[in-house]
Tab-separated table of C-alpha atoms in Angstrom:
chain	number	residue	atom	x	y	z
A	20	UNK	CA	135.723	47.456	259.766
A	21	UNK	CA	138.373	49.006	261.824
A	22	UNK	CA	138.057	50.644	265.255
A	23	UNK	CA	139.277	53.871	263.341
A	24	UNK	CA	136.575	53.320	260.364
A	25	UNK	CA	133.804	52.654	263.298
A	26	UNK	CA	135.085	55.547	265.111
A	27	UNK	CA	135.208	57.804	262.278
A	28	UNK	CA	131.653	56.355	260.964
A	29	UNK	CA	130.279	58.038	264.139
A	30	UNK	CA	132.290	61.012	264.351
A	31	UNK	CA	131.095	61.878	260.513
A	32	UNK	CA	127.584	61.329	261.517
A	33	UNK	CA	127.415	63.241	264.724
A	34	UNK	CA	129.307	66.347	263.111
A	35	UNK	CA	127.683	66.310	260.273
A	36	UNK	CA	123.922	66.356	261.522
A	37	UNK	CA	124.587	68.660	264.385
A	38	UNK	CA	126.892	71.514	264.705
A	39	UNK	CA	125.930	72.986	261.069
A	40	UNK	CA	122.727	72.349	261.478
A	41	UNK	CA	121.855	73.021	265.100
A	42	UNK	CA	124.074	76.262	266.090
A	43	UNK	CA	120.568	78.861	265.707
A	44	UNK	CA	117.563	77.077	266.672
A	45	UNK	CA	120.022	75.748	269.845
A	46	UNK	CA	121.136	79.608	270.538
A	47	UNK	CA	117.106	80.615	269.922
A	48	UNK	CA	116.652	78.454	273.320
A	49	UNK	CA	119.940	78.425	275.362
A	50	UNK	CA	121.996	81.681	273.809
A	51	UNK	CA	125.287	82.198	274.298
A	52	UNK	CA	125.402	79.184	276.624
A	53	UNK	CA	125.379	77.217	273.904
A	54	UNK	CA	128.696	75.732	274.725
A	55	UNK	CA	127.348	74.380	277.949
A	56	UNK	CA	124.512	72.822	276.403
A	57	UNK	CA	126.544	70.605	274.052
A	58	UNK	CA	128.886	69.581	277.012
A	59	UNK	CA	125.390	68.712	279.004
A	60	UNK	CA	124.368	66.855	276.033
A	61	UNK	CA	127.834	65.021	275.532
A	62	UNK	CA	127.510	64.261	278.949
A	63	UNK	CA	124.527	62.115	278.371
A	64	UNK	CA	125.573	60.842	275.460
A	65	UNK	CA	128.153	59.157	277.201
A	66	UNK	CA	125.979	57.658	280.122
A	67	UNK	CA	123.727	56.264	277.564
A	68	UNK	CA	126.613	54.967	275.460
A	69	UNK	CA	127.686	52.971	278.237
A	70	UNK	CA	125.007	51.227	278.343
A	71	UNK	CA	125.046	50.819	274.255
A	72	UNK	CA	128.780	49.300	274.551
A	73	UNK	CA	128.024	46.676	277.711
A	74	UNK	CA	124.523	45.886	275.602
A	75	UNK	CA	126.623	45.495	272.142
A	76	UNK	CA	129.311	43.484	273.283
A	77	UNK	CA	126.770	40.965	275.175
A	78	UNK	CA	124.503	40.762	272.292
A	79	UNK	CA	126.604	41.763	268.691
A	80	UNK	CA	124.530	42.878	265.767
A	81	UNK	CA	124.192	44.989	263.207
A	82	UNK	CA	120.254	45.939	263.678
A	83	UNK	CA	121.921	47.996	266.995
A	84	UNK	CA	119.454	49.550	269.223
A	85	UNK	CA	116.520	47.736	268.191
A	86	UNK	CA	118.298	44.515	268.806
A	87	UNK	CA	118.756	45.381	272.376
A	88	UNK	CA	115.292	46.336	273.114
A	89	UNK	CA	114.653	42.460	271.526
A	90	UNK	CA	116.502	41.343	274.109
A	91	UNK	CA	114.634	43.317	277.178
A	92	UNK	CA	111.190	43.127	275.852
A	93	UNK	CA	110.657	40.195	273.655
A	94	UNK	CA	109.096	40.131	269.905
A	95	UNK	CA	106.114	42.409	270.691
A	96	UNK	CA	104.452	45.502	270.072
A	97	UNK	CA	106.308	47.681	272.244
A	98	UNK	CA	109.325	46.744	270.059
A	99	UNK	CA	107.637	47.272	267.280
A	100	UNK	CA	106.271	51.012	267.780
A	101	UNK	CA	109.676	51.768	269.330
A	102	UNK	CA	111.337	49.987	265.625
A	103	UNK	CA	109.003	52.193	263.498
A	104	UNK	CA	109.786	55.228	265.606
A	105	UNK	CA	113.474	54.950	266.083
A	106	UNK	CA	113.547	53.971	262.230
A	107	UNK	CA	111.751	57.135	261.071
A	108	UNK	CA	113.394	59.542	264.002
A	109	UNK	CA	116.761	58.095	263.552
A	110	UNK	CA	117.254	57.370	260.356
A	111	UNK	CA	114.832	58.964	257.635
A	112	UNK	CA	114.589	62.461	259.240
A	113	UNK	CA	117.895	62.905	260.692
A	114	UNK	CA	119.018	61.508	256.730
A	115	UNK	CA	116.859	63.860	255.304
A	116	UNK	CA	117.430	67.254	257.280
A	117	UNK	CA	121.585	66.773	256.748
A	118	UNK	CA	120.532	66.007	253.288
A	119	UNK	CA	118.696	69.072	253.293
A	120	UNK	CA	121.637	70.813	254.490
A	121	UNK	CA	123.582	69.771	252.047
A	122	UNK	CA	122.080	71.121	249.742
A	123	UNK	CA	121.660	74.577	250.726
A	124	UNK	CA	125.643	74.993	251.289
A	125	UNK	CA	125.972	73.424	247.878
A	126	UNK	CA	123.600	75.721	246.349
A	127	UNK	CA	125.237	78.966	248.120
A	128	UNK	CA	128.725	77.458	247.084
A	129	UNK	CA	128.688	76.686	243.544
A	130	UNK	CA	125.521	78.333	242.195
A	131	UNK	CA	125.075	81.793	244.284
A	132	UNK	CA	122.485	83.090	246.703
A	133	UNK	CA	120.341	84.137	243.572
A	134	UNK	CA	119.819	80.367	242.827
A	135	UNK	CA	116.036	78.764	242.250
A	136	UNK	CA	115.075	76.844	244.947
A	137	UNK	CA	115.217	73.885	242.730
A	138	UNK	CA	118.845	73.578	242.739
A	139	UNK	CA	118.558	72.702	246.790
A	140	UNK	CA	116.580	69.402	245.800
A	141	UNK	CA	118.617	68.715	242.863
A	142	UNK	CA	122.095	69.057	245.292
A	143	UNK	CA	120.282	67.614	248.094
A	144	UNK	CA	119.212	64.148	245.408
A	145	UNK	CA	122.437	63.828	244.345
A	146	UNK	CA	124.331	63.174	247.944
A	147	UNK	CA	121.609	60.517	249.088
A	148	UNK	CA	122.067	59.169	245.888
A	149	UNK	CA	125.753	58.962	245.718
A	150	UNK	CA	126.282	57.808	249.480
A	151	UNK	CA	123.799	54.894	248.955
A	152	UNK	CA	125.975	54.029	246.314
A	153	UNK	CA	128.946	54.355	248.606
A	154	UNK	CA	126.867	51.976	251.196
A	155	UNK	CA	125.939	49.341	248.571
A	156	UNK	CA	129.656	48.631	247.927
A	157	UNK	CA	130.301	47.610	251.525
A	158	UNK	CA	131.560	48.156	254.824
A	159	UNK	CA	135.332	48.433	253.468
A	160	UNK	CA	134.729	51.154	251.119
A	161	UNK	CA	132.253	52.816	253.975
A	162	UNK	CA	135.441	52.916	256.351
A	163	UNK	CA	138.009	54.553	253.702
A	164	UNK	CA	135.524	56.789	252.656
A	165	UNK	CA	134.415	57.849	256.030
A	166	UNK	CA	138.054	58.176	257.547
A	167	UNK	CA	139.329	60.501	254.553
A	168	UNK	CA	136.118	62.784	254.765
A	169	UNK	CA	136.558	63.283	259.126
A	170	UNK	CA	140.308	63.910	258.693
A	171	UNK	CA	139.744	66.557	256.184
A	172	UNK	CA	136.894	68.194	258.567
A	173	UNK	CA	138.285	67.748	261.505
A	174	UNK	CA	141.508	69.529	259.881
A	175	UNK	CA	138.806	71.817	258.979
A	176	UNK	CA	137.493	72.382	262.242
A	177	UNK	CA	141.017	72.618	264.042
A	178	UNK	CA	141.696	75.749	261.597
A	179	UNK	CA	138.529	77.151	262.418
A	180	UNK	CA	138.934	76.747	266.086
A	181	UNK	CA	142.760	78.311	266.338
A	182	UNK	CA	141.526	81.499	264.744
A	183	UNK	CA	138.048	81.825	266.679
A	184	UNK	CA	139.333	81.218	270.019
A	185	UNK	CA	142.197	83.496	269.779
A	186	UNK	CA	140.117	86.180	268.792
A	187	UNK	CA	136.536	86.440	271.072
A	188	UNK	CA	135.344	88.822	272.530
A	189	UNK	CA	135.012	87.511	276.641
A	190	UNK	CA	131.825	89.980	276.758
A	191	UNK	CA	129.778	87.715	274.548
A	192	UNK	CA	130.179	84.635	276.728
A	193	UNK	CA	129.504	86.300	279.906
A	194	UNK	CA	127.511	84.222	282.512
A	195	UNK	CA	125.040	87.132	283.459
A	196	UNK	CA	123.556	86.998	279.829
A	197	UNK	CA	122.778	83.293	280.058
A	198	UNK	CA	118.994	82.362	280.064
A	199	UNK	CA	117.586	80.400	282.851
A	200	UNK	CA	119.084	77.308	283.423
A	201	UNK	CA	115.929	75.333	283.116
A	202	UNK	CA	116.059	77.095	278.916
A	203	UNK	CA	119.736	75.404	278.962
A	204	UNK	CA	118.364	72.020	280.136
A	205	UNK	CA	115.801	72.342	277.948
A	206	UNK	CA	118.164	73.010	274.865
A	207	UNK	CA	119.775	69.527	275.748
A	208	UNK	CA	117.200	67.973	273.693
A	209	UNK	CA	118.508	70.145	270.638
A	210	UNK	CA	121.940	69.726	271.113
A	211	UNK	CA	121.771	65.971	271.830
A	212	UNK	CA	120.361	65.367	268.683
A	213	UNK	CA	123.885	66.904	267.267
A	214	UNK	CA	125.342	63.447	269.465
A	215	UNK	CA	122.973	60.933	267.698
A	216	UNK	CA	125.314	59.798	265.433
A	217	UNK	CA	126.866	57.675	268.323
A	218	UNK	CA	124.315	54.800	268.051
A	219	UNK	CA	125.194	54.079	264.256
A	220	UNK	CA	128.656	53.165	265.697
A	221	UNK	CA	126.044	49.974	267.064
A	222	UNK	CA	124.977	49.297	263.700
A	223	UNK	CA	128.914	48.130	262.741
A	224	UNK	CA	129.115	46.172	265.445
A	225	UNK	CA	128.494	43.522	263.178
A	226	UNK	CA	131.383	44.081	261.088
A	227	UNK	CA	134.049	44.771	263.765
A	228	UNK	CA	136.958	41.858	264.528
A	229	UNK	CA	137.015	41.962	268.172
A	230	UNK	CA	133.388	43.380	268.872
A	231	UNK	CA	134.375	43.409	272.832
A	232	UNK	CA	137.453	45.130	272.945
A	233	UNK	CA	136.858	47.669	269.562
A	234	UNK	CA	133.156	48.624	270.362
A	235	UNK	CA	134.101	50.551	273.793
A	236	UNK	CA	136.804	52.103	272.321
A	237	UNK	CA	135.798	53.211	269.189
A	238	UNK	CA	132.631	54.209	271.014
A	239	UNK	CA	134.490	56.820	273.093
A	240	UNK	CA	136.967	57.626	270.809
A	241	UNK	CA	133.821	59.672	268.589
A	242	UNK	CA	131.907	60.712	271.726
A	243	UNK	CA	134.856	62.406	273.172
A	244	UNK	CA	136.397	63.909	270.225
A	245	UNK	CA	132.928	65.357	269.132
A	246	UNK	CA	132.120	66.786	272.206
A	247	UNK	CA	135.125	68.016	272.844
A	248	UNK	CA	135.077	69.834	268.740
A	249	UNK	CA	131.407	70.481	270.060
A	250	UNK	CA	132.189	72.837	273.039
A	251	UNK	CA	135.015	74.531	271.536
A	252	UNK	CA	133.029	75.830	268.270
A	253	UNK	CA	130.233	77.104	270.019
A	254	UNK	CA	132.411	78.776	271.976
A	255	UNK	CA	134.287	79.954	268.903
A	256	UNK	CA	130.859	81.112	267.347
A	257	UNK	CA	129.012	82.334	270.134
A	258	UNK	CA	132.778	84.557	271.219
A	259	UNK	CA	132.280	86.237	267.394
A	260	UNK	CA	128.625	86.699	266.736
A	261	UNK	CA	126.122	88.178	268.782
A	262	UNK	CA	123.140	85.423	269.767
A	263	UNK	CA	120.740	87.595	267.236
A	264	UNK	CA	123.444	86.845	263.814
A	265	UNK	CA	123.927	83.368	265.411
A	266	UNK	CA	119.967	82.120	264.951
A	267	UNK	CA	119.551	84.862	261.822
A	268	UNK	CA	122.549	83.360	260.036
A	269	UNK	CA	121.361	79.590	260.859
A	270	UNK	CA	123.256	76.805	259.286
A	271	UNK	CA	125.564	79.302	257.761
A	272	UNK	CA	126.630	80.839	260.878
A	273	UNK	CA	129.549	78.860	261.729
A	274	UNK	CA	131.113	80.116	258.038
A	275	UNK	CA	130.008	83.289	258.857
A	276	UNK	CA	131.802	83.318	262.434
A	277	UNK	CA	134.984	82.322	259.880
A	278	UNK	CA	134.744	85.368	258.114
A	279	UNK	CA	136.246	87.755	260.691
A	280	UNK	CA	139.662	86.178	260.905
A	281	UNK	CA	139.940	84.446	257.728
A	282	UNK	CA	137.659	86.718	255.008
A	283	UNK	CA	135.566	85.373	252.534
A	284	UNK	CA	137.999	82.291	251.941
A	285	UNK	CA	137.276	81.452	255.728
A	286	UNK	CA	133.711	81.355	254.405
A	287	UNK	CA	134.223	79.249	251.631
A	288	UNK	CA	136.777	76.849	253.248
A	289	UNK	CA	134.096	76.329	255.928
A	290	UNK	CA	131.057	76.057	253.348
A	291	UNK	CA	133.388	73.499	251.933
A	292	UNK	CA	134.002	71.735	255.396
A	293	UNK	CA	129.686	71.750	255.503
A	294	UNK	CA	129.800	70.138	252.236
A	295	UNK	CA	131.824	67.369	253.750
A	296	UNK	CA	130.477	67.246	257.163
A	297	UNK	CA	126.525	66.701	255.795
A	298	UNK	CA	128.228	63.869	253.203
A	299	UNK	CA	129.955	62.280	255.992
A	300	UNK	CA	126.395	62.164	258.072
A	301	UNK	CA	124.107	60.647	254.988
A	302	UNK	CA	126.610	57.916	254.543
A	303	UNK	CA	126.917	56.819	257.990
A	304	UNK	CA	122.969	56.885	258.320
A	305	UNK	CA	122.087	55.214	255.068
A	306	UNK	CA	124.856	52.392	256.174
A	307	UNK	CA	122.973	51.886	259.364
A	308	UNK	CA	119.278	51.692	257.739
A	309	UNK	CA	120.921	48.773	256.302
A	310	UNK	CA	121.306	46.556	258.807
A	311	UNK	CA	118.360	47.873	260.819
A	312	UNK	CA	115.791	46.815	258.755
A	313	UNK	CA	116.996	43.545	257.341
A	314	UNK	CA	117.175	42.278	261.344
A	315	UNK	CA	113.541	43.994	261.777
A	316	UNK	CA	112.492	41.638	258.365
A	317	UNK	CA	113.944	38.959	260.192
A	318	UNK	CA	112.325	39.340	263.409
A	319	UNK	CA	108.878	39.784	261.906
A	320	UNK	CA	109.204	43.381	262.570
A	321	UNK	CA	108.878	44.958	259.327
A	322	UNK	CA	107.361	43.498	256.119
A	323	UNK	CA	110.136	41.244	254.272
A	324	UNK	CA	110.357	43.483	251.710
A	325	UNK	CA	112.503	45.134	253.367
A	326	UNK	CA	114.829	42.270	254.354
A	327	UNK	CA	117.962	40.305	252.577
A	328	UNK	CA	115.955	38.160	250.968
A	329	UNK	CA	113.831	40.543	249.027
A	330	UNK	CA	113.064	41.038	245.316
A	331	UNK	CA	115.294	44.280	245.429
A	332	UNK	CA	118.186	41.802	246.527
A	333	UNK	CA	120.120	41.828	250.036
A	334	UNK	CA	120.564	45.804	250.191
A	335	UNK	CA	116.190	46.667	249.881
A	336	UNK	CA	116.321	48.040	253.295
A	337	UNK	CA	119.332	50.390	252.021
A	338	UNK	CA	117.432	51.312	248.587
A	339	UNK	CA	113.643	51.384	250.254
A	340	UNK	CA	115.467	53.952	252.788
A	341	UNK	CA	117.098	55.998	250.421
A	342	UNK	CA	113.856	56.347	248.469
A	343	UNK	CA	112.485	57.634	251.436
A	344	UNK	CA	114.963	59.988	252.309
A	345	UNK	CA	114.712	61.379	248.767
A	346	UNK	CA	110.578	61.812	248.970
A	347	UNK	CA	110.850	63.683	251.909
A	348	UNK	CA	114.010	65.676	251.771
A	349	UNK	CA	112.414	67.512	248.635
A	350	UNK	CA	108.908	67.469	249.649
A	351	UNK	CA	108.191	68.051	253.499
A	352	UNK	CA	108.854	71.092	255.189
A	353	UNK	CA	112.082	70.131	257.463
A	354	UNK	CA	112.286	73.117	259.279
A	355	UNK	CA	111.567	71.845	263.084
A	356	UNK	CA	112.735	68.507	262.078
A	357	UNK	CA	115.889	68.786	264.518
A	358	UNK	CA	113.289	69.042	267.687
A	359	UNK	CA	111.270	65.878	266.484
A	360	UNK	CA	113.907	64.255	265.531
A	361	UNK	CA	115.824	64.912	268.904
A	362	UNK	CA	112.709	63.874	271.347
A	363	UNK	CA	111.902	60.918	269.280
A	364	UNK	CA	115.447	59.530	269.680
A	365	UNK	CA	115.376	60.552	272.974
A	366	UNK	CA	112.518	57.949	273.537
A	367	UNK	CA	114.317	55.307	272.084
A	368	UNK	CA	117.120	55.728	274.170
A	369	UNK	CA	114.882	55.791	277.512
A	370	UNK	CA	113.357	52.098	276.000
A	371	UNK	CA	117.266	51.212	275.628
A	372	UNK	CA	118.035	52.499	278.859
A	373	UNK	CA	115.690	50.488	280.539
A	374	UNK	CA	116.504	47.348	278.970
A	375	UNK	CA	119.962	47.617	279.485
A	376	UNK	CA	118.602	47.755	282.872
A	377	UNK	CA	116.922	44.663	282.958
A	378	UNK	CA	120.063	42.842	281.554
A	379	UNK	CA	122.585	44.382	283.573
A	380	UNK	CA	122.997	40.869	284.897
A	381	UNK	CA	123.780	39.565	281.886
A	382	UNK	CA	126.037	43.038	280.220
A	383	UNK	CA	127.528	43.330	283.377
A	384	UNK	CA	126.939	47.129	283.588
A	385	UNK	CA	126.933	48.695	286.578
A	386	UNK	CA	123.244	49.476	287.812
A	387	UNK	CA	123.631	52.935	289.057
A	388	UNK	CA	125.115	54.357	285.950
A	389	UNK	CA	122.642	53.409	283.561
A	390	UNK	CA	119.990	54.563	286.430
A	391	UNK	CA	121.479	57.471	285.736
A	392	UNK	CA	121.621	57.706	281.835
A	393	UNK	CA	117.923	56.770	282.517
A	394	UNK	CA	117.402	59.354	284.931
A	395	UNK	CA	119.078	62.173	283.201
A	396	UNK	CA	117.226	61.058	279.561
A	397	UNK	CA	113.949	61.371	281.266
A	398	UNK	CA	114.688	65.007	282.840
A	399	UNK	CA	115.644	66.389	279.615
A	400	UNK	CA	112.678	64.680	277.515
A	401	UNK	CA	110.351	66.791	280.125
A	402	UNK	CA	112.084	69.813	280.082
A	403	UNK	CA	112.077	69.811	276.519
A	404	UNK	CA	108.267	68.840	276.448
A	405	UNK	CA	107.375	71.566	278.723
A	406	UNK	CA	109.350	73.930	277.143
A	407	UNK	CA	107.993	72.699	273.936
A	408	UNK	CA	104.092	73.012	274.310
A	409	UNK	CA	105.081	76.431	275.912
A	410	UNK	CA	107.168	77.658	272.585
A	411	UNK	CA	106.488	75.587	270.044
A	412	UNK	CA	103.252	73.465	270.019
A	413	UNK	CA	103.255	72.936	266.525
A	414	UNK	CA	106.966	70.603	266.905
A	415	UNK	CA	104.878	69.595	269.887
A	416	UNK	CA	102.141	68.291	267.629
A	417	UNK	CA	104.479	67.003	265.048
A	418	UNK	CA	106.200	64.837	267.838
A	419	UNK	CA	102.625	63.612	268.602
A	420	UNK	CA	102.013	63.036	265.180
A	421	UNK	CA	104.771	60.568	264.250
A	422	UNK	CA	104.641	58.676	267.812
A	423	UNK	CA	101.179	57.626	266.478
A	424	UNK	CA	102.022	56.875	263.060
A	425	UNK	CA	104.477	54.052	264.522
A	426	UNK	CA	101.963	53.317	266.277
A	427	UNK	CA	99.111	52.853	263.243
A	428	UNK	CA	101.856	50.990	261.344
A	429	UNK	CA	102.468	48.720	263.674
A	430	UNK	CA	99.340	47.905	263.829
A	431	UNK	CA	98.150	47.344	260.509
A	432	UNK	CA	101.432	45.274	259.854
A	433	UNK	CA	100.843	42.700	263.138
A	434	UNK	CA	97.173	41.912	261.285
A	435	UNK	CA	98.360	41.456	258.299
A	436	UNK	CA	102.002	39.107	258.342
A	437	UNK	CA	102.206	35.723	259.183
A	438	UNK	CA	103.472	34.408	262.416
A	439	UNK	CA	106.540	35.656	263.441
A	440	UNK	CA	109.579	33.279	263.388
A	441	UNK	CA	110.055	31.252	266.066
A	442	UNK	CA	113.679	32.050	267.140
A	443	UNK	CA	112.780	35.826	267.302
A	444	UNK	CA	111.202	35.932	270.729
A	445	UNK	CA	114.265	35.448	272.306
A	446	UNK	CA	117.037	34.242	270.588
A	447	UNK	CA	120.195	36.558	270.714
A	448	UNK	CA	120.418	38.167	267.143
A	449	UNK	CA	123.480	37.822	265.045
A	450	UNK	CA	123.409	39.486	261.702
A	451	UNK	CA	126.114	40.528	259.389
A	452	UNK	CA	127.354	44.470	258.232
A	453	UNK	CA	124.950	46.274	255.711
């Protein structure tokens, strides 16, 4: 895979599972300051991806975050909670909310607003179907398809962005009708969830020529380009609609902010763009759930049948996934998925930052700045908590309730496998591409 392909592969899954999907329930919390929420959020992003590159390029592998916490922990239950968390928060509802999404701009596109709600689920089946069969052709055809579908959108988005900005209205962006700022720290948690698709650039690592010199850069290639397409939408949106349209309209409101300049085509062109953008996101994830759980079958982590060597051949952990994603797209209510999604990845990424912490003798990262990726995780994870069980203490509860279902599955799986493998307490692991 190329530094452009990895690049792109976390470009298309950051886009995709955050700005269509995030725009309301992030304007419910931080209004018009959306903008300054997603640059807040970027901003950690990037602390915490430094600490993802120096952790990558000292220990290459394609099971990516989990890997690293191998490294700072050891084989042992904390890893394992934090695999079966980060594999459900990460992977099978962030999959299954952009899946979601895609379906409901499919629906409104090529069937009408009068469409049966079955038509969602049968849109929503057919792209986690067809990107796992993108995935199980390889990391090649992953690359080529991901780099043609972020040119188009960013295109897409560069359109959209000329005839917003052009166009606001100043009043609707004024400072003195921001919330509080501890509501906009709060909304970090929301809007970082739009930035998770950074960590699946780990998850190539695996396949990339030069994993020292083409990790860093395609990891800051995505992070800056999407936070940089981040902060100028919202502002674009949040300039045209009022807050109130913003969170009534909901994943449709950046195709509604079109419509002003650009009529109902600007609508449809950006519907299309959705299409794309959601795509983009299920591929990227269901490559990643790859190579995640055939290192966690290696490690002892998971149950083997989700490894290479499987009865469902070398890509089970791909197919197992995808059957997941399809269960639970069509039959759990997603709606407050974003928030648990967002604070479970969030915890991850705390576990992450305090291994990298532990190894920074070995990464050769520089102390104080993952202290402060550390440091400015934590702060957000509590306003967001607080603000939360305030709000919200239903997502509150949900958060609880899938923290301890990692938990209860860890546990029943560490009394019933066999020993773990010797070489996984400690050994650095190298693993190929999904």
């Amino acid at each position: 895979m190329s530094v452009r392909g990895a690049a792109f592969l976390g470009i298309g899954a950051m886009v995709g599972a955050g700005i269509f999907a995030l725009l309301g329930e992030a304007g419910a919390v931080a209004g018009s300051a959306v903008w300054l929420s997603f640059l807040l959020a970027g901003i950690v992003a990037a602390l915490l991806g430094y600490n993802v590159v120096k952790l990558g390029v000292r220990y290459p592998s394609s099971g990516g975050l989990i890997a690293y916490l191998l490294q700072g922990f050891g084989n042992g239950r904390l890893v394992g909670i934090a695999s079966w968390l980060g594999y459900f928060a990460a992977i099978v509802i962030v999959c299954s909310m952009v899946a979601v999404s895609f379906g409901s701009y499919a629906t409104s596109l090529f069937i009408g607003d009068d469409a049966g709600a079955a038509w969602d689920n049968v849109f929503t089946s057919v792209i986690v179907v067809a990107m796992a069969a993108v995935s199980l052709v390889g990391a090649g055809v992953v690359d080529r398809v991901q780099s043609l579908i972020v040119v188009v959108l960013l295109g897409v988005f560069a359109i959209f962005i000329a005839v917003t900005l052009v166009d606001i209205d100043t009043d609707l962006l004024a400072f003195d009708g921001y919330p509080p700022f501890s509501d906009i720290i709060a909304s970090v948690a929301l809007t970082f969830f739009a930035y998770l698709g950074f960590s699946v650039i780990t998850f190539a690592v695996g396949d990339l020529r030069e994993p020292a010199r083409e990790l860093p850069r395609a990891m800051y290639i995505a992070l800056g380009v999407t936070a940089v397409t981040y902060v100028l939408i919202a502002l674009g949106v949040f300039g045209t609609l009022t807050v109130e349209e913003v969170v009534g309209y909901g994943e449709t409101a950046i195709a509604e902010a079109a419509r002003p300049a650009l009529g109902d085509a600007g609508f449809t062109i950006m519907a299309i763009a959705a299409l794309l953008a959601t795509s983009s996101s299920v591929n990227a994830t269901l490559y990643a759930s790859g190579g995640l759980t055939a290192m966690l079958a290696e490690v002892g982590q998971f149950p083997p049948f989700f490894g290479r060597g499987s009865r469902l051949g070398k890509n089970a952990g791909l197919l197992i996934t995808a059957a997941i994603v399809l269960a639970v797209s069509n039959l759990v209510d997603l709606s407050a998925i974003a928030s648990v999604g967002s604070a479970c990845s969030l915890m991850i990424f705390f576990l992450v930052g305090v291994a990298g912490y532990r190894l920074r003798s070995e990464t050769g990262a520089l102390g104080a700045v993952v202290l402060l990726g550390i440091a400015a995780t934590a702060v957000v994870l509590v306003f967001f908590a607080v603000d939360t069980l305030r709000n919200a203490p239903q997502t509150f509860v949900a958060i609880v309730a899938i923290a301890a279902l990692a938990v209860i599955l860890d546990t029943i799986w560490k009394r019933a496998r066999p020993e773990p493998p010797p070489a996984a307490a400690g050994a650095p692991i190298q693993s190929g591409g999904a």
